CSV table of C-alpha atoms and ligand atoms in Angstrom, one decimal:
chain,number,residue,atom,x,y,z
A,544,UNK,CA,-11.8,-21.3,16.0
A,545,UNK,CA,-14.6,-19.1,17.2
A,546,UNK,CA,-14.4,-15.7,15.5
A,547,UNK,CA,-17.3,-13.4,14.0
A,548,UNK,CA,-14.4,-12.7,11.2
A,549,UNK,CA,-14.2,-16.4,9.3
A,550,UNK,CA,-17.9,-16.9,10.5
A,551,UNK,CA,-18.7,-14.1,8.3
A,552,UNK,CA,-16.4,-14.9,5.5
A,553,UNK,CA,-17.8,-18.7,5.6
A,554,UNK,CA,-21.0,-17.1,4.8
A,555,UNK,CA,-22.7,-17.5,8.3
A,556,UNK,CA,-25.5,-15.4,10.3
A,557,UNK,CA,-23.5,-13.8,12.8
A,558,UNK,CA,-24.5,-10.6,15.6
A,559,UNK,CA,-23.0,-8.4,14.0
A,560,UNK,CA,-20.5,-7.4,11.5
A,561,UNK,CA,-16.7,-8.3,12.0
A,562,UNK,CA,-14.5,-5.2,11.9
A,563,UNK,CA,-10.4,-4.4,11.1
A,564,UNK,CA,-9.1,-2.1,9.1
A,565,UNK,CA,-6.5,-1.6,6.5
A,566,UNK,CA,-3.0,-0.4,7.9
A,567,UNK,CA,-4.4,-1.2,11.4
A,568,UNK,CA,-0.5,-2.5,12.3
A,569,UNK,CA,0.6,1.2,11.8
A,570,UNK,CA,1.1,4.9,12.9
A,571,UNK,CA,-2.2,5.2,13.6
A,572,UNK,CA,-1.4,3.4,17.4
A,573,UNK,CA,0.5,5.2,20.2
A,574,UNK,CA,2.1,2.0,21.0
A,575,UNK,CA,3.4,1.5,17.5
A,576,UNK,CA,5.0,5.0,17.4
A,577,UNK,CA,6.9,4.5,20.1
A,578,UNK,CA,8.6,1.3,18.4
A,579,UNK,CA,9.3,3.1,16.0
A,580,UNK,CA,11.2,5.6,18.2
A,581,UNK,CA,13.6,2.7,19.0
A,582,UNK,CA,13.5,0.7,15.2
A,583,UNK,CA,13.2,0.9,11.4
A,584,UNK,CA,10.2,-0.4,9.6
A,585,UNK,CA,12.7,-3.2,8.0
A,586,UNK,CA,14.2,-4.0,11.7
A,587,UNK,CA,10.1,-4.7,12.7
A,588,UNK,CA,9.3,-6.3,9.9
A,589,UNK,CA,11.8,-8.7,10.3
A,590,UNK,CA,12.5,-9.6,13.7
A,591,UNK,CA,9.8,-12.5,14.6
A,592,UNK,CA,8.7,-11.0,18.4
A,593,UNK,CA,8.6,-7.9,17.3
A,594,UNK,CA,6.7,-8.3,14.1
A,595,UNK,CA,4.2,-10.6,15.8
A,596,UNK,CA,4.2,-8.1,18.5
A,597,UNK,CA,3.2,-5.4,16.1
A,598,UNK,CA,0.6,-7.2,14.2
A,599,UNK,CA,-1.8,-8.1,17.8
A,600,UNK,CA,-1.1,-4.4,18.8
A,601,UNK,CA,-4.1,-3.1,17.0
A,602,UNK,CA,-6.0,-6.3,18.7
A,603,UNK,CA,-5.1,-5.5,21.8
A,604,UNK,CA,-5.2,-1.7,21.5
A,605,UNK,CA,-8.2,-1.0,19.1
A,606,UNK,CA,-10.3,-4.1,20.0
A,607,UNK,CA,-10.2,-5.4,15.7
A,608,UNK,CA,-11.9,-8.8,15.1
A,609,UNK,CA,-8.5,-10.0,13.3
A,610,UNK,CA,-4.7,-9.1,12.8
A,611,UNK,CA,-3.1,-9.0,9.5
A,612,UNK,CA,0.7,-9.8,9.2
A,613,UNK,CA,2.7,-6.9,9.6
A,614,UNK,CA,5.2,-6.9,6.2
A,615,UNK,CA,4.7,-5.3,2.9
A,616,UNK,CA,4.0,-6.2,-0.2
A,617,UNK,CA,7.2,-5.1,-1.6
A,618,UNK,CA,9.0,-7.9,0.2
A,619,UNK,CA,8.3,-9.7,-3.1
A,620,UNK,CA,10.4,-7.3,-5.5
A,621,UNK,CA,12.8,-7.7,-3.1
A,622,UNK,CA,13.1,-11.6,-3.1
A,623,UNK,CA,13.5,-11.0,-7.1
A,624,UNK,CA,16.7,-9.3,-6.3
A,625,UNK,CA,15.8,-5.4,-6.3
A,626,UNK,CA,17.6,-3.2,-3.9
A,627,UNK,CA,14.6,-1.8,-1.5
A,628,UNK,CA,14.7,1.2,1.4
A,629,UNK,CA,12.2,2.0,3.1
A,630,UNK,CA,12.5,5.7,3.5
A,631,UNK,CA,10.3,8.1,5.4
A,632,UNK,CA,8.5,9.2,2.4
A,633,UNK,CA,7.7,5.4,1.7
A,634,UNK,CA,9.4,2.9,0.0
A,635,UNK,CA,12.5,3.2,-2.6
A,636,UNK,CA,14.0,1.0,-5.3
A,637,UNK,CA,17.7,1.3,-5.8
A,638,UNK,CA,17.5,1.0,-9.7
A,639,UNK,CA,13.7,0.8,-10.4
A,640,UNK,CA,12.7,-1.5,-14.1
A,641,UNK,CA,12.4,2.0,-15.8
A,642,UNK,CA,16.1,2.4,-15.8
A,643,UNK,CA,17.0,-1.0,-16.6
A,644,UNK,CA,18.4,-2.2,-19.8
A,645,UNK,CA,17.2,-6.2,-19.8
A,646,UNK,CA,15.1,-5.9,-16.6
A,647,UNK,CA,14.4,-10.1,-17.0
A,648,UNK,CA,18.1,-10.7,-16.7
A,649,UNK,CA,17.9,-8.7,-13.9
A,650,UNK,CA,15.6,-10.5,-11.8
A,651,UNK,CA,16.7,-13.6,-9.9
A,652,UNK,CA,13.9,-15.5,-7.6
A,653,UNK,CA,15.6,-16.2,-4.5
A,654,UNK,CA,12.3,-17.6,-2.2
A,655,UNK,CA,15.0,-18.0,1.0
A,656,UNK,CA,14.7,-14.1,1.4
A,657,UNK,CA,10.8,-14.6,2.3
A,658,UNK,CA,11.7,-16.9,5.0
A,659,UNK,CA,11.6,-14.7,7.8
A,660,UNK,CA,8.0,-13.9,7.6
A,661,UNK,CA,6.8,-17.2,7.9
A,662,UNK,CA,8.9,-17.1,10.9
A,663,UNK,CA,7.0,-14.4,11.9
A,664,UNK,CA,4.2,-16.2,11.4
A,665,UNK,CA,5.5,-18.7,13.5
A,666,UNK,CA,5.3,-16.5,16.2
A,667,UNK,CA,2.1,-14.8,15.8
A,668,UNK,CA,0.5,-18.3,16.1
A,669,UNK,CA,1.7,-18.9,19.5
A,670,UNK,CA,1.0,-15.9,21.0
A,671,UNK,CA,-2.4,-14.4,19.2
A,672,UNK,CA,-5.4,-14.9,21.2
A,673,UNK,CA,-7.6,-17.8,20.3
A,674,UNK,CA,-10.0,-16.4,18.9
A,675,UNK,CA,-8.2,-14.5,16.2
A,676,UNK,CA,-7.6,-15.5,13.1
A,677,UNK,CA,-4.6,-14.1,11.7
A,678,UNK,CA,-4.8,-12.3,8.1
A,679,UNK,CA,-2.0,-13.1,5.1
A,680,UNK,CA,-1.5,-11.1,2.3
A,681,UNK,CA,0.3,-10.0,-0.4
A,682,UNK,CA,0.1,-7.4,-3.8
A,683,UNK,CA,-1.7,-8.4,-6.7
A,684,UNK,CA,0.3,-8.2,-9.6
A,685,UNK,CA,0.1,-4.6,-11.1
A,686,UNK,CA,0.3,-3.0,-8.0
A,687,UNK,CA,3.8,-4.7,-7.2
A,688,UNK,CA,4.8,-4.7,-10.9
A,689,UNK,CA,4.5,-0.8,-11.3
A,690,UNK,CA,6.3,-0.2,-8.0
A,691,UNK,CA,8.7,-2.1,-9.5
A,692,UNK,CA,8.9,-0.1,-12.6
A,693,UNK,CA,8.2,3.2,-11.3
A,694,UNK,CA,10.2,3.0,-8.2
A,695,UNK,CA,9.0,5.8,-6.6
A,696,UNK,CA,7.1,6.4,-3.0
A,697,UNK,CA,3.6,6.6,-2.6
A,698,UNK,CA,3.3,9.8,-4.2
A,699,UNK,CA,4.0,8.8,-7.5
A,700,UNK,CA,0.9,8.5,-10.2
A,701,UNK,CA,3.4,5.9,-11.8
A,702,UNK,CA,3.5,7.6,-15.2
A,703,UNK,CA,6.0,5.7,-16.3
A,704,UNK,CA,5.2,2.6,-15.5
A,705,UNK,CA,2.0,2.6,-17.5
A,706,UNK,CA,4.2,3.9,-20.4
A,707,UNK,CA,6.0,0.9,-20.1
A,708,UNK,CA,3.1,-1.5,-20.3
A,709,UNK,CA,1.5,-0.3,-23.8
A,710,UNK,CA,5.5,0.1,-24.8
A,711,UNK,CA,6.6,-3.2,-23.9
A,712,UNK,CA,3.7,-5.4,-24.5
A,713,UNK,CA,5.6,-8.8,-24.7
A,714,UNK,CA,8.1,-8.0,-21.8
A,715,UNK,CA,5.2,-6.9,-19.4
A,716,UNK,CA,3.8,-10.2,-19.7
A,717,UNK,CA,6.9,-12.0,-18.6
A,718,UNK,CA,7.9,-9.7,-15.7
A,719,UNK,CA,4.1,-10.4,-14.4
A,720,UNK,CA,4.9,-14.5,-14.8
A,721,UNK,CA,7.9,-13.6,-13.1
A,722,UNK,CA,6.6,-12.0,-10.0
A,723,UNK,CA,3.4,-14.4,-10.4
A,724,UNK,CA,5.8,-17.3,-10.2
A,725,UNK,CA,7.2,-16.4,-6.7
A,726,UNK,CA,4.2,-15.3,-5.6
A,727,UNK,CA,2.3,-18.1,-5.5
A,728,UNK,CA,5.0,-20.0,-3.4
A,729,UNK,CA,5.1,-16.7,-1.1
A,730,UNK,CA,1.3,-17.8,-1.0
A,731,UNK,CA,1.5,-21.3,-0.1
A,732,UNK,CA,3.9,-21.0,2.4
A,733,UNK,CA,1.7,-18.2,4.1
A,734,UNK,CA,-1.2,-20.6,4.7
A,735,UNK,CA,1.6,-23.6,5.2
A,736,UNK,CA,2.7,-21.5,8.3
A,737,UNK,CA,-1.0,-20.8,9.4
A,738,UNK,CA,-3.0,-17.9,8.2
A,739,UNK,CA,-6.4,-18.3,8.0
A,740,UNK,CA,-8.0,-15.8,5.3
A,741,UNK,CA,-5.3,-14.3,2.6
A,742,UNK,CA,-6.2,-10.8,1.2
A,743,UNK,CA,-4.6,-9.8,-1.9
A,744,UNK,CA,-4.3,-5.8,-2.4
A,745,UNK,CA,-4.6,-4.9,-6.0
A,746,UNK,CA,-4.1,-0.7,-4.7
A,747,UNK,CA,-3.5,0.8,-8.5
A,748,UNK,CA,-5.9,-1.5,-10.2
A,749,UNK,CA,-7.5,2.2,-11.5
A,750,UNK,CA,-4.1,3.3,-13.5
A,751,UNK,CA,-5.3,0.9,-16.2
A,752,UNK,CA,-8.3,0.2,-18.4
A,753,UNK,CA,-10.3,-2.1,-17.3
A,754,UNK,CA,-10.0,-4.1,-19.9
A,755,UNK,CA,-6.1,-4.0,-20.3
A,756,UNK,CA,-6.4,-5.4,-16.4
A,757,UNK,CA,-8.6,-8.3,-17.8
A,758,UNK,CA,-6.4,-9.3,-20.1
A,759,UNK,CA,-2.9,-9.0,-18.8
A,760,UNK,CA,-3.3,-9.3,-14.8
A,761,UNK,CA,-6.8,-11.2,-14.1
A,762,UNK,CA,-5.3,-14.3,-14.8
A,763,UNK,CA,-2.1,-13.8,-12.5
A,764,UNK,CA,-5.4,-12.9,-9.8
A,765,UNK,CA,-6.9,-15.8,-10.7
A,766,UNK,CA,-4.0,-18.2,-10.2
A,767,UNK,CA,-3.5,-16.8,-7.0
A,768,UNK,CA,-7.2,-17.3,-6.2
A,769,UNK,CA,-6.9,-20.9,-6.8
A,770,UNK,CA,-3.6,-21.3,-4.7
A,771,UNK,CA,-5.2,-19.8,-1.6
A,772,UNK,CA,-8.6,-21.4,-2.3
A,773,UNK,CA,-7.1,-25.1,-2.7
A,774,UNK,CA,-6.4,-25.1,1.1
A,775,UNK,CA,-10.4,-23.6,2.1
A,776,UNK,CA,-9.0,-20.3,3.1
A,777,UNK,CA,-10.9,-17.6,1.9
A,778,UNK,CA,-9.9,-14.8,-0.2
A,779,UNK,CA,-10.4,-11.3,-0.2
A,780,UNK,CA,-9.8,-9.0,-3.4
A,781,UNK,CA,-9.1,-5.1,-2.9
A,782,UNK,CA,-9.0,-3.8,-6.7
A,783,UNK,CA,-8.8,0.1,-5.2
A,784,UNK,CA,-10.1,1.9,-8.4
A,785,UNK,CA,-11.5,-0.7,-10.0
A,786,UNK,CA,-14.7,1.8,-10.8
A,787,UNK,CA,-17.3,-0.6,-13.1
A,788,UNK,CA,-14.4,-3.5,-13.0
A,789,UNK,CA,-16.6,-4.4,-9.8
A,790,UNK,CA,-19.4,-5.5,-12.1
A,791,UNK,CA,-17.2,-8.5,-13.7
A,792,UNK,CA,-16.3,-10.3,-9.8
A,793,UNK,CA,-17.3,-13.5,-9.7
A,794,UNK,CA,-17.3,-16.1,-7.6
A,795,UNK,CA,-14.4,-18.2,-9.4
A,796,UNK,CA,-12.3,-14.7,-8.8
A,797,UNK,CA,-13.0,-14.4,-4.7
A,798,UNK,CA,-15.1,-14.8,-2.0
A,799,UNK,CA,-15.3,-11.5,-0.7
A,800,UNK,CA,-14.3,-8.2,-2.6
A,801,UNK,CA,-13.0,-5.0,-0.9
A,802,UNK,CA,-14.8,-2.1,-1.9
A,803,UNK,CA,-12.8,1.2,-2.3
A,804,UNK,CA,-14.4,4.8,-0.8
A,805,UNK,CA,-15.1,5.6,-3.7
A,806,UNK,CA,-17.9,3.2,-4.8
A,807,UNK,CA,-21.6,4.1,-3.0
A,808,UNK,CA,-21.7,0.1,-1.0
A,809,UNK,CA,-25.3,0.1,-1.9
A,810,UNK,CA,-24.2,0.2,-5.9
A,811,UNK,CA,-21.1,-2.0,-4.9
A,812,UNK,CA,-24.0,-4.5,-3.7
A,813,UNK,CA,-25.9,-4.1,-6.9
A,814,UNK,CA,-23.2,-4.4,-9.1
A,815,UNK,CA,-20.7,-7.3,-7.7
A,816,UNK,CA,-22.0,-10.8,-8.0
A,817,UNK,CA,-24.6,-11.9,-5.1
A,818,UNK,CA,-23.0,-14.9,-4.0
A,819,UNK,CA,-19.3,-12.6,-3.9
A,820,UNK,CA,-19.5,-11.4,-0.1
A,821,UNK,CA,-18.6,-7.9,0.5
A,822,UNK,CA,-15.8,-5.6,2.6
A,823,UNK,CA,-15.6,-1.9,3.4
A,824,UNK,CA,-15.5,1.1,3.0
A,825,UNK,CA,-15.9,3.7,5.0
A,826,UNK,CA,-13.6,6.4,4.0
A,827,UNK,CA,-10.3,6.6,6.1
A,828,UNK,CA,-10.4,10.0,6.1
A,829,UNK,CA,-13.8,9.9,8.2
A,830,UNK,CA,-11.1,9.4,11.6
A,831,UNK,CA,-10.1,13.3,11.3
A,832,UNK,CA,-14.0,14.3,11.8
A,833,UNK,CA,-15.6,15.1,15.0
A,834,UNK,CA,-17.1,11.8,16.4
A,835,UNK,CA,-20.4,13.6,15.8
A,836,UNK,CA,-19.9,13.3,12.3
A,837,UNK,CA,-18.4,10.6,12.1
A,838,UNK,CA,-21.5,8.7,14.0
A,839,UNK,CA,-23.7,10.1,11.3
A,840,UNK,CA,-21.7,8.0,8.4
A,841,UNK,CA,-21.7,5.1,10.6
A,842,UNK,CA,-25.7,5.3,10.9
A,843,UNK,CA,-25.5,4.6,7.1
A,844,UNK,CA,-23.1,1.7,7.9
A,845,UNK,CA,-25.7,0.5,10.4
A,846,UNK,CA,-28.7,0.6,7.8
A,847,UNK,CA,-26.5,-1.4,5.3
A,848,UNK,CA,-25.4,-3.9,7.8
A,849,UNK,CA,-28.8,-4.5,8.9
A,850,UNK,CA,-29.6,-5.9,5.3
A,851,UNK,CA,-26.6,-7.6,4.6
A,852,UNK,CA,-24.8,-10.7,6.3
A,853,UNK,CA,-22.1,-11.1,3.8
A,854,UNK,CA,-19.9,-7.7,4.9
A,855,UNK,CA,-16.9,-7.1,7.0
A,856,UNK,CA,-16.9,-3.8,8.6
A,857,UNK,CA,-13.8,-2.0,7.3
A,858,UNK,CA,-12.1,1.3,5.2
A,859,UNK,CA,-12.1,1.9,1.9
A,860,UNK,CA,-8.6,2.1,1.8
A,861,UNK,CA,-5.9,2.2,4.9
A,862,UNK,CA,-5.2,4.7,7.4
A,863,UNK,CA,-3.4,7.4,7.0
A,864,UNK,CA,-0.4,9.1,8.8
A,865,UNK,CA,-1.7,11.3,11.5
A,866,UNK,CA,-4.9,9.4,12.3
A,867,UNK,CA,-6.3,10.3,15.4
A,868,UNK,CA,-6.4,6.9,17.6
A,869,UNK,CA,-9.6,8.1,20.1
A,870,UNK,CA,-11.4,8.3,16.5
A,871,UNK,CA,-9.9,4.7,15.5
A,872,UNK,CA,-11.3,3.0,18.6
A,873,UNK,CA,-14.3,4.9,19.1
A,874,UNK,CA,-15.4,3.7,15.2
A,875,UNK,CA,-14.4,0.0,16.5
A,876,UNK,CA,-15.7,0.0,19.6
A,877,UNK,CA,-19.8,1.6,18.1
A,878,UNK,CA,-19.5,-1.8,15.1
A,879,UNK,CA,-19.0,-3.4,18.1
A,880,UNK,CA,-21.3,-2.3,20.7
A,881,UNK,CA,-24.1,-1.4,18.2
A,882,UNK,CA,-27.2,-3.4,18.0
A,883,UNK,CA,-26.9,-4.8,14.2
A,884,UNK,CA,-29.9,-7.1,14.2
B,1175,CP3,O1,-1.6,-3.0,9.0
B,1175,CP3,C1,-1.5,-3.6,7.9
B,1175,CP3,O2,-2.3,-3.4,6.9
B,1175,CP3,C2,-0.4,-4.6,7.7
B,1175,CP3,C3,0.8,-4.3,7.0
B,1175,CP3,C4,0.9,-3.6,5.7
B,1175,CP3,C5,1.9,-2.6,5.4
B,1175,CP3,N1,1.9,-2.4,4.1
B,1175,CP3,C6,2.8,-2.1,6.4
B,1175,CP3,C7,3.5,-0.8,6.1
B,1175,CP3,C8,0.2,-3.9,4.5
B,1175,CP3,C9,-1.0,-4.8,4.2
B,1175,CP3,C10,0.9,-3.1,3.5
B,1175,CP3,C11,0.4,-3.1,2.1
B,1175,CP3,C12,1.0,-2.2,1.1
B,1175,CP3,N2,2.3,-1.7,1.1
B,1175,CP3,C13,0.4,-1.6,0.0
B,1175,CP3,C14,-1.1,-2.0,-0.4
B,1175,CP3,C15,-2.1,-1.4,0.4
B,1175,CP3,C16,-2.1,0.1,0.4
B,1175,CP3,O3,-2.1,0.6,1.5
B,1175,CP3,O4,-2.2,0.7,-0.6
B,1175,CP3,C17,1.2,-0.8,-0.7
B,1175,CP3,C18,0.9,0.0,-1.9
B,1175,CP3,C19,2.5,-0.8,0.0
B,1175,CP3,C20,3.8,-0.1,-0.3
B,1175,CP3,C21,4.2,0.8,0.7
B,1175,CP3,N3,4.7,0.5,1.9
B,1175,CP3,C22,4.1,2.2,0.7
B,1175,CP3,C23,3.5,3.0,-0.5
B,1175,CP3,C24,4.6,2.7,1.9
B,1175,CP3,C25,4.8,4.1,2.2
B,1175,CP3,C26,3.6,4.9,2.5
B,1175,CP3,C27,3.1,4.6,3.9
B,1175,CP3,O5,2.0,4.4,4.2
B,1175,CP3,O6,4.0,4.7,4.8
B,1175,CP3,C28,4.9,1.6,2.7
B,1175,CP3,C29,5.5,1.6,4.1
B,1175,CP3,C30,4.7,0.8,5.1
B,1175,CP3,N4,4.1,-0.4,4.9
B,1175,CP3,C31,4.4,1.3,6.4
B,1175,CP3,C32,3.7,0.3,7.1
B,1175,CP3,C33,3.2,0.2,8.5
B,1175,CP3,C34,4.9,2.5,7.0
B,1175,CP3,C35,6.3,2.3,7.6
B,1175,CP3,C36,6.6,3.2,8.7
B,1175,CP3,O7,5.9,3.1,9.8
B,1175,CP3,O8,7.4,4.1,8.6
């Protein structure tokens, strides 16, 4: 395939540096808003033409160097049996871990539920354009886990489920191997059915030391490196929050790492390992400014690109509700059109 994207991520020179962002498949397009006039999240998510429909939007519309499947990474709590809504103020468990008396007698792997996407994948491969490689992904193992346990939307600072960790040592352990478990076959039959780089988002990797993350969720990562990585796809890590974390990726752990908006990409280039390619992260909030302003980050953008090979254009996190769409393509369309070199 011909396309700046896996270039990039294969370590090549290229023109200029690929672009996509987090959440592209979202509110943030016209043309997705009006699906969702007509259907539910879940109904997308799992109706093949219209998923695969949804996930080139942001191709076709914003002019991205890649699509990423259009699912969630709560499909995998949900394949372990937990009751799941997705409600306008995000996502809801019917009886989150918290309130759960044996929570591991609870969970029952059933891998047939997952089946759908990869018939969504199906689809996406027939009708993408040729020269875009499509993105798979799923959540790193704390993220998912304290969804899981907290149950809440995306307002919650999952207080409770970091209780639960230092309470319930032992038991933590065995619900990560649990959701590790299916997991990795969520993974392999991802890059089975055709994706060509898998990115793994590890959103709440801050809610933890980062030592506690070394010890009880860096292997799950890790295993999950090497499923993806056996096949020669590469792998992207997003540890949002992951602060001085950075400083201990490696090469064994990923090929390129997401940087959060947070992290200065200069320091994130200093402190992450050289050979460890780099993705991000210009602030999503940067789409409300005037495109004034918004030009004057990018100049910043321009000076780092101009240095560095191994970088994919992206956010430091995805797009929010309300993004203005002029704003969305106007930041593609000046990667693109800029003179990099
Ligand atoms: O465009 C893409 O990035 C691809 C699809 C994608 C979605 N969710 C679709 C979605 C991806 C990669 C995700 C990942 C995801 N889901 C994460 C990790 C990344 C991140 O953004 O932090 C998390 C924590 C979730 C869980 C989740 N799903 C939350 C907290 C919410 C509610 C908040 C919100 O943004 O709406 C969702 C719902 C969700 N997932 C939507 C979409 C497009 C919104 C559904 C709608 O349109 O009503």
């Amino acid at each position: 395939m011909n396309s700046i994207f896996l270039d990039t991520l294969h370590k090549k020179d290229t023109v200029r540096p690929p672009v996509w962002f987090m959440r592209q498949a979202g509110r943030v397009l016209p043309n997705y808003n009006a699906l969702k006039e007509k259907y539910t999240f879940w109904q997308m998510m799992q109706d093949p033409e219209l998923a695969a429909k949804v996930t080139l939007l942001p191709v076709f519309d914003l002019g991205v160097d890649a699509a990423i499947l259009f699912s969630d990474i709560l499909v995998i709590p949900h394949a372990l049996g937990m009751g799941l809504e997705f409600t306008d103020n995000g996502p809801v468990f019917d009886t989150p871990i918290k309130n759960m008396a044996n929570p591991l007698s609870k969970l029952n792997p059933q891998p047939e539920k997952l089946e759908y996407i990869y018939k969504v994948i199906d689809q996406i491969m027939l009708t993408r354009p040729a020269n875009i490689p499509l993105i798979g992904f799923c959540g790193a193992p704390l993220t998912v886990l304290s969804f899981m346990i907290q149950g809440l939307g995306s307002r919650s600072d999952f207080k409770d489920a970091v209780q639960f960790f230092f309470t319930h040592k032992t038991e933590t352990k065995k619900l990560i191997a649990a959701v590790n478990e299916l997991t990795l076959v969520y993974v392999e039959e991802q890059i089975k059915h055709g994706v060509e780089v898998f990115q793994l988002f590890e959103t709440n990797s801050g809610l933890i030391s980062n030592e506690l993350y070394e010890e009880l969720f860096m292997p799950s990562v890790k295993m999950i490196a090497s499923k993806v990585r056996e096949s020669n796809i590469p792998f992207i890590f997003f540890p949002k929050g992951f602060g001085t974390g950075i400083m201990s990726i490696t090469p064994d752990i990923c090929d390129f790492v997401s940087i959060d908006w947070q992290t200065p990409l200069e320091l994130a280039r200093k402190f992450v390992h050289q050979d460890v390619g780099l993705q991000g992260n210009l602030d999503p909030r940067f789409v409300f400014s005037p495109q004034n302003e918004i030009e004057i980050e990018l100049q910043k953008y321009l000076q780092f690109g101009k240095k560095n090979q191994k970088w994919v254009f992206n956010f430091g996190h995805g797009f929010l509700p309300e993004s203005p769409y002029e704003n969305a393509c106007f930041i593609t369309q000046w990667v693109k059109n800029k003179q990099w070199r």
